[in-house]
PDB file of C-alpha atoms in Angstrom:
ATOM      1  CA  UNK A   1     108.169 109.928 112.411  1.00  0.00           C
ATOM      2  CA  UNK A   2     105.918 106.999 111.764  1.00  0.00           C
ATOM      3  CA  UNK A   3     103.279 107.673 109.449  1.00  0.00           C
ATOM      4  CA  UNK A   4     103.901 109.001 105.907  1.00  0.00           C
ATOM      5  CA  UNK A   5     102.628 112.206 104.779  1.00  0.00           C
ATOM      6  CA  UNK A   6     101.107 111.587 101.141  1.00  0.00           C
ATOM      7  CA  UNK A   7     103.208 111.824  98.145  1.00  0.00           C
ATOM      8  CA  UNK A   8     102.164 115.896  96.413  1.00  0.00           C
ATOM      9  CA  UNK A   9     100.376 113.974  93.504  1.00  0.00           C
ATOM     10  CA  UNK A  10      98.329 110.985  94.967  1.00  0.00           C
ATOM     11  CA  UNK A  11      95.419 113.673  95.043  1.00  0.00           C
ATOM     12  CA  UNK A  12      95.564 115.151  91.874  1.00  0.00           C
ATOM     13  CA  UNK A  13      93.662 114.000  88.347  1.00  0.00           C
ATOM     14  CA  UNK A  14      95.359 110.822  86.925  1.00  0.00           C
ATOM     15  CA  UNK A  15      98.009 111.337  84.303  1.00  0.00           C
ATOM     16  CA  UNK A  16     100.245 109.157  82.000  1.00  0.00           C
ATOM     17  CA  UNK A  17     103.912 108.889  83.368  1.00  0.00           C
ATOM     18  CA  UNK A  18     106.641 108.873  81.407  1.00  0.00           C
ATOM     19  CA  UNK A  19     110.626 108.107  82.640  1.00  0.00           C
ATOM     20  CA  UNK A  20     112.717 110.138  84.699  1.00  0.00           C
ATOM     21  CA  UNK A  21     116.607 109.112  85.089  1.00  0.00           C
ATOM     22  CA  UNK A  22     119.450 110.382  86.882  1.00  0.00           C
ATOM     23  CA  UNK A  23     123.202 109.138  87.007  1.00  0.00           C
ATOM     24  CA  UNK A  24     122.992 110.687  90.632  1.00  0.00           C
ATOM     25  CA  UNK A  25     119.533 109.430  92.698  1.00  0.00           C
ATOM     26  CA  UNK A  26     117.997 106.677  92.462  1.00  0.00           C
ATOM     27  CA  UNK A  27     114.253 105.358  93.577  1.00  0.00           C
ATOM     28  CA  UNK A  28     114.133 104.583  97.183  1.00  0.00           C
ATOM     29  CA  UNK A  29     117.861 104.945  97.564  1.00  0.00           C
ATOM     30  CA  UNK A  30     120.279 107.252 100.255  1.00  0.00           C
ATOM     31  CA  UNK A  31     121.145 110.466  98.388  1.00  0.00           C
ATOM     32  CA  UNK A  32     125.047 110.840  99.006  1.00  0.00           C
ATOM     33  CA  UNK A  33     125.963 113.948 100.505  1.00  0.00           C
ATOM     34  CA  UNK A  34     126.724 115.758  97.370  1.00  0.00           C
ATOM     35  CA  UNK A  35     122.589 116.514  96.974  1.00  0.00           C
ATOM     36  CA  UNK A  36     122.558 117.545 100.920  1.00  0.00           C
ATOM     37  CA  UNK A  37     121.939 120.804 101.563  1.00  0.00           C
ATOM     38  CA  UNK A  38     124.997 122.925 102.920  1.00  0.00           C
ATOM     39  CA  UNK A  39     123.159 124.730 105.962  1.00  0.00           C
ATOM     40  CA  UNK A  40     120.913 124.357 109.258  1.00  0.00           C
ATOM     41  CA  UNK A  41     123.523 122.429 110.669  1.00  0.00           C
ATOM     42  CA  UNK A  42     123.986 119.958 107.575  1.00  0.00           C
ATOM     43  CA  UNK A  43     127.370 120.231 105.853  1.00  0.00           C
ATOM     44  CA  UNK A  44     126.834 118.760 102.288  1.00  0.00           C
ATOM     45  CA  UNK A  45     127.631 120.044  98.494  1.00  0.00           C
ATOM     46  CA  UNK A  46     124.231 121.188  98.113  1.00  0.00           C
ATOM     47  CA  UNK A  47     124.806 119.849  94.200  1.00  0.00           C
ATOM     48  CA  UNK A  48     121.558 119.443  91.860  1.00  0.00           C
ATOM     49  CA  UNK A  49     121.615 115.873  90.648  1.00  0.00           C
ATOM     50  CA  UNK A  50     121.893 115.538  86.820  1.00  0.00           C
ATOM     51  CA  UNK A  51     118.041 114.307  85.803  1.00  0.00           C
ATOM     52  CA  UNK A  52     116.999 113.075  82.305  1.00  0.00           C
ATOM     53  CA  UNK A  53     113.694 112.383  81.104  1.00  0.00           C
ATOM     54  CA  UNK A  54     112.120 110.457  77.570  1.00  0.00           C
ATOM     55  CA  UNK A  55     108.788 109.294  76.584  1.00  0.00           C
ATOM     56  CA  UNK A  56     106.495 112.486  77.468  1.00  0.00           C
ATOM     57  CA  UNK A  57     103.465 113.224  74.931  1.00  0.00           C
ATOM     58  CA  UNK A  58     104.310 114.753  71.698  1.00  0.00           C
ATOM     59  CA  UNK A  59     101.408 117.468  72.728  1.00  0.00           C
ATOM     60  CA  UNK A  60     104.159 118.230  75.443  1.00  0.00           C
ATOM     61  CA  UNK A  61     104.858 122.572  74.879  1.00  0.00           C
ATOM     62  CA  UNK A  62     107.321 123.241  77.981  1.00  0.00           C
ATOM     63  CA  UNK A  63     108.088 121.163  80.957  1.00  0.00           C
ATOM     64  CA  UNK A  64     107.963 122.155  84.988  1.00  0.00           C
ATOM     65  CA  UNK A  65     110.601 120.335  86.866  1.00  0.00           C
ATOM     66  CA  UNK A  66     110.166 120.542  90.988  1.00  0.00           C
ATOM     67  CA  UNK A  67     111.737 118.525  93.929  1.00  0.00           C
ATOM     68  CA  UNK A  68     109.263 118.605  97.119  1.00  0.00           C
ATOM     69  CA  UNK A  69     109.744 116.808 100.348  1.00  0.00           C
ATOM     70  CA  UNK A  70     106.456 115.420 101.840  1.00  0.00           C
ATOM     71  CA  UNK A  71     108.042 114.497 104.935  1.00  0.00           C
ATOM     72  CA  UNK A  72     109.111 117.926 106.203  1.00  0.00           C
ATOM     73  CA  UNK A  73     108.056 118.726 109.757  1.00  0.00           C
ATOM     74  CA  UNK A  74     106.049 121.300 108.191  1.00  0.00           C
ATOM     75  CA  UNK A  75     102.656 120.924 107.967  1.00  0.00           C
ATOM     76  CA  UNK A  76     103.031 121.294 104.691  1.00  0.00           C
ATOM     77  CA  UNK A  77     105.678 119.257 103.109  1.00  0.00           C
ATOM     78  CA  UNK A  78     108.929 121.775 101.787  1.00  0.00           C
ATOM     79  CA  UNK A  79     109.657 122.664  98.257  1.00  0.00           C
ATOM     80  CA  UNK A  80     113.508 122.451  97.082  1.00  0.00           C
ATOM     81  CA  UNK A  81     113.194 123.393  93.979  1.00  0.00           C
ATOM     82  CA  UNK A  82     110.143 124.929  91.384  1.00  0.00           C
ATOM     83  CA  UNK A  83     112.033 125.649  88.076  1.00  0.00           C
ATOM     84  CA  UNK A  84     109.399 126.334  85.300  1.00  0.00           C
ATOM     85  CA  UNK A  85     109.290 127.349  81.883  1.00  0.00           C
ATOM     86  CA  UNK A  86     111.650 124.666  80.834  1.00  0.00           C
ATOM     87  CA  UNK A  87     111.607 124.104  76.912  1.00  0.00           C
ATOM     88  CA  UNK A  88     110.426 121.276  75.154  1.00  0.00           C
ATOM     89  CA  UNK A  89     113.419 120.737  73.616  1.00  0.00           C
ATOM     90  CA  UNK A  90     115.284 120.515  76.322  1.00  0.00           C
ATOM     91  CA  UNK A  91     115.167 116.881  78.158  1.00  0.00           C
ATOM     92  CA  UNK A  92     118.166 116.955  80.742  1.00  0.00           C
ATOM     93  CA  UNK A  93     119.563 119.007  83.776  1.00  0.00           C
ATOM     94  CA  UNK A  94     123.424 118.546  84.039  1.00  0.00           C
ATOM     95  CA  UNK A  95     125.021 117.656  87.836  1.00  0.00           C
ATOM     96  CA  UNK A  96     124.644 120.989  89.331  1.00  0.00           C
ATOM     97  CA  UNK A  97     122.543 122.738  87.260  1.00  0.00           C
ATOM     98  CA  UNK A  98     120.358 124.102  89.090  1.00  0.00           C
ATOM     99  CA  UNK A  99     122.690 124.689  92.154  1.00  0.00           C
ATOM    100  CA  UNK A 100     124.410 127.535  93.899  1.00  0.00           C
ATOM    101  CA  UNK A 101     124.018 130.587  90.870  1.00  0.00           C
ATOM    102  CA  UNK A 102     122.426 128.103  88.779  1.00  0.00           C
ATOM    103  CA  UNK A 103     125.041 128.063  85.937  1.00  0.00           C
ATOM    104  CA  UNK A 104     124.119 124.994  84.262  1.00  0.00           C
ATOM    105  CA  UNK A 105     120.373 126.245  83.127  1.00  0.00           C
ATOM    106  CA  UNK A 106     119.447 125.592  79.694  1.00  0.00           C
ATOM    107  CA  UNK A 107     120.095 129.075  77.732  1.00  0.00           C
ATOM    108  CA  UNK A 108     116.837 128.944  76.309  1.00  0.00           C
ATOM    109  CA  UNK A 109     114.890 128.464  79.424  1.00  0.00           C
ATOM    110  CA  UNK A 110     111.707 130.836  79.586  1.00  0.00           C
ATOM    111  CA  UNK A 111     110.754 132.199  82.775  1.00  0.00           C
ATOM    112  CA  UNK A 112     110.993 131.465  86.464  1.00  0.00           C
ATOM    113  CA  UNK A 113     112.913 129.767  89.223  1.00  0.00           C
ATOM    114  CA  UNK A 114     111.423 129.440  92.644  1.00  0.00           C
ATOM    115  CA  UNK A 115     113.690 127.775  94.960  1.00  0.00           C
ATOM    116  CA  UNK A 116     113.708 127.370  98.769  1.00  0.00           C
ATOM    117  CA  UNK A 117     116.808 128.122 101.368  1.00  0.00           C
ATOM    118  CA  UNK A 118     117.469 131.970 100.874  1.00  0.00           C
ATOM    119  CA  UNK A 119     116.716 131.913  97.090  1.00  0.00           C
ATOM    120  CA  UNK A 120     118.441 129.231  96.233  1.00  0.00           C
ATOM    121  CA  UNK A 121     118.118 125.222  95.503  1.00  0.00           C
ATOM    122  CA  UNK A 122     118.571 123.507  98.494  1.00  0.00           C
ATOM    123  CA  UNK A 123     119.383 120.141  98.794  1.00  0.00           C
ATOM    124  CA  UNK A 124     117.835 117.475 101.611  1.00  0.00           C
ATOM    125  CA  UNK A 125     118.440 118.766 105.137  1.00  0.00           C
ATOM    126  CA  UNK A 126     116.238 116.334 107.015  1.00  0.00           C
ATOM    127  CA  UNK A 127     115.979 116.552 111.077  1.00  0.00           C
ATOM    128  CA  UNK A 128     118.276 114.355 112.651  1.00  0.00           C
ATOM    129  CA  UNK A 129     117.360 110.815 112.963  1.00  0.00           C
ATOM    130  CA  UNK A 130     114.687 110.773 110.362  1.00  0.00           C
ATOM    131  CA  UNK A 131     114.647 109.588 106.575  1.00  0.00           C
ATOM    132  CA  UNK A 132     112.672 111.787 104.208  1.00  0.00           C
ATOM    133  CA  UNK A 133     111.577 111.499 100.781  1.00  0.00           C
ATOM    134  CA  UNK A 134     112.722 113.658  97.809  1.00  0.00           C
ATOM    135  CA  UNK A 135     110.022 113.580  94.554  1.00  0.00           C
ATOM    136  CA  UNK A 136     111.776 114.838  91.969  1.00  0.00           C
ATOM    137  CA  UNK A 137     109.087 115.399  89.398  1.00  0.00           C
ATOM    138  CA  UNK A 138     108.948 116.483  85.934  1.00  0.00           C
ATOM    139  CA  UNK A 139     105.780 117.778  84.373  1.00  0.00           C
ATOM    140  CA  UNK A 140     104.660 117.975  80.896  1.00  0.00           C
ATOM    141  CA  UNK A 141     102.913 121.251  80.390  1.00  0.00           C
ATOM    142  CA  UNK A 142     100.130 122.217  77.703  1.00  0.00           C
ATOM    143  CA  UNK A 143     101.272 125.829  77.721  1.00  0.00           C
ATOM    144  CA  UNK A 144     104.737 126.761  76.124  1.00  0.00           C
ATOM    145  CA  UNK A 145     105.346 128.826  79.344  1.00  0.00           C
ATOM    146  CA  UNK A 146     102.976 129.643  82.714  1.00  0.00           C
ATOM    147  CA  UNK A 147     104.073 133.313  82.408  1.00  0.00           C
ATOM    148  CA  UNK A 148     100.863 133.661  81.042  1.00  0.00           C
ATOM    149  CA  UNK A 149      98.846 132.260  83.802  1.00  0.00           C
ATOM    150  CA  UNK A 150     100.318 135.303  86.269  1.00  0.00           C
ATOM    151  CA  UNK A 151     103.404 132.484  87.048  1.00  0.00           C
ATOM    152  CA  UNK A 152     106.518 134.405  88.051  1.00  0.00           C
ATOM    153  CA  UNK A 153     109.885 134.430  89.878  1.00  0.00           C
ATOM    154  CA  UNK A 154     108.040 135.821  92.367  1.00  0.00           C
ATOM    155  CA  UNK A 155     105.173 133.145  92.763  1.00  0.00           C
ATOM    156  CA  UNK A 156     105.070 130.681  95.789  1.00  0.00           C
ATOM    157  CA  UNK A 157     105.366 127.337  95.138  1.00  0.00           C
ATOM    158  CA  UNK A 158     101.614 126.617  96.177  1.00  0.00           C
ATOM    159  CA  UNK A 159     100.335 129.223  93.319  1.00  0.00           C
ATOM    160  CA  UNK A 160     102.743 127.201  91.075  1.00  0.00           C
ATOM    161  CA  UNK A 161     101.821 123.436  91.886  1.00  0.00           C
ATOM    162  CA  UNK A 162      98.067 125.167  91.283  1.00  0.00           C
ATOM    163  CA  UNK A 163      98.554 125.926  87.694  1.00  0.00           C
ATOM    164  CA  UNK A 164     100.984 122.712  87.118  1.00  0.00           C
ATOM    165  CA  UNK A 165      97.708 121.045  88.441  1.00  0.00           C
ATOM    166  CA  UNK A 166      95.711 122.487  85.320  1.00  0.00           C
ATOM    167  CA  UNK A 167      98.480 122.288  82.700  1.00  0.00           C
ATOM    168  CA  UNK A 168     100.075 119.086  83.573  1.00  0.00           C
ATOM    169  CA  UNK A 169      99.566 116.179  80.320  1.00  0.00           C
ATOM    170  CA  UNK A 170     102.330 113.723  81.696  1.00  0.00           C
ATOM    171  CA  UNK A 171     104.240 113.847  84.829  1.00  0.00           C
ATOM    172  CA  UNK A 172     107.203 111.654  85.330  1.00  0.00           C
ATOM    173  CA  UNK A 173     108.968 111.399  89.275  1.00  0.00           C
ATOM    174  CA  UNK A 174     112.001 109.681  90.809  1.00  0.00           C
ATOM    175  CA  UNK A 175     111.967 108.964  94.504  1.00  0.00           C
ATOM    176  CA  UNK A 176     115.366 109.334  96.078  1.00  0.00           C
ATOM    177  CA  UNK A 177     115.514 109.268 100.438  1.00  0.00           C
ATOM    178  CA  UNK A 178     117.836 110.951 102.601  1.00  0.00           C
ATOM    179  CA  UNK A 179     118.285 110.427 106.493  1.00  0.00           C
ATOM    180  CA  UNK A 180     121.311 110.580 109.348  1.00  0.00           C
TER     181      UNK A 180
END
């Protein structure tokens, strides 16, 4: 592949960033293959890398946390991962957290999960001989959950990025690659 598809937010309104870490990914840097997904030929740990985040609006009422690949020989990019609802209060996903039954969750998280690969998070699973990008974005909300916009386990993750489009203050991403 030689052109780039356009990262999911380069078309939406303008708003402030804030910073995203992780002790696993880094920006513009090979995932290992503990974040590759375990399936379609791929044999990795299909882990959730641990992500932390600081410096989000004080306005900030629950946070959206999604991992999309805009290089997916799609049409439309691929969602890994739509978890929403997230608490304010809460400002970190543990290494694995949102992997395989999704035991590491916050306790207090609200609402819904909407995940790709047979209901659950998949990690990067690119075609062979091509390098794809993995935004891992966090969003701070206005609402304190999106329940109340008709946003459910059950949503796709196009009806979700719509209302994350509305109630997003502050988004925040981290750019890891994967390719073999």
């Amino acid at each position: 592949m030689t052109a780039r598809a356009p990262l999911p937010y380069d078309f939406m309104p303008p708003v402030p960033s804030f910073t995203l870490d992780s002790t696993d990914v880094a920006e513009g840097q090979q995932m290992s293959d503990a974040q590759v997904f375990d399936g379609f030929g791929m044999t990795g740990q299909n882990i959730s890398p641990q992500l932390s985040w600081r410096g989000f609006p004080a306005a900030t009422k629950s946070f959206a946390v999604t991992c999309f690949d805009p290089d997916a020989p799609t049409g439309s990019g691929f969602w890994h991962l739509v978890l929403l609802d997230v608490p304010a209060s809460v400002t970190e996903l543990a290494t694995g957290a949102v992997s395989g039954d999704l035991p590491g969750l916050p306790a207090e998280r609200l609402h819904a999960v909407v995940v790709a690969h047979a209901e659950r998070p998949g990690g990067a699973a690119p075609p062979a001989g091509e390098t794809h990008r993995y935004v891992f974005a966090v969003h701070a909300l206005d609402v304190d959950s999106l329940a109340s916009q008709g946003v459910d386990s059950d949503v796709s993750p196009a009806v979700a990025g719509f209302n994350l489009r509305f109630h997003t203050i502050a988004r925040a991403t981290l750019i890891p690659t994967y390719g073999h």
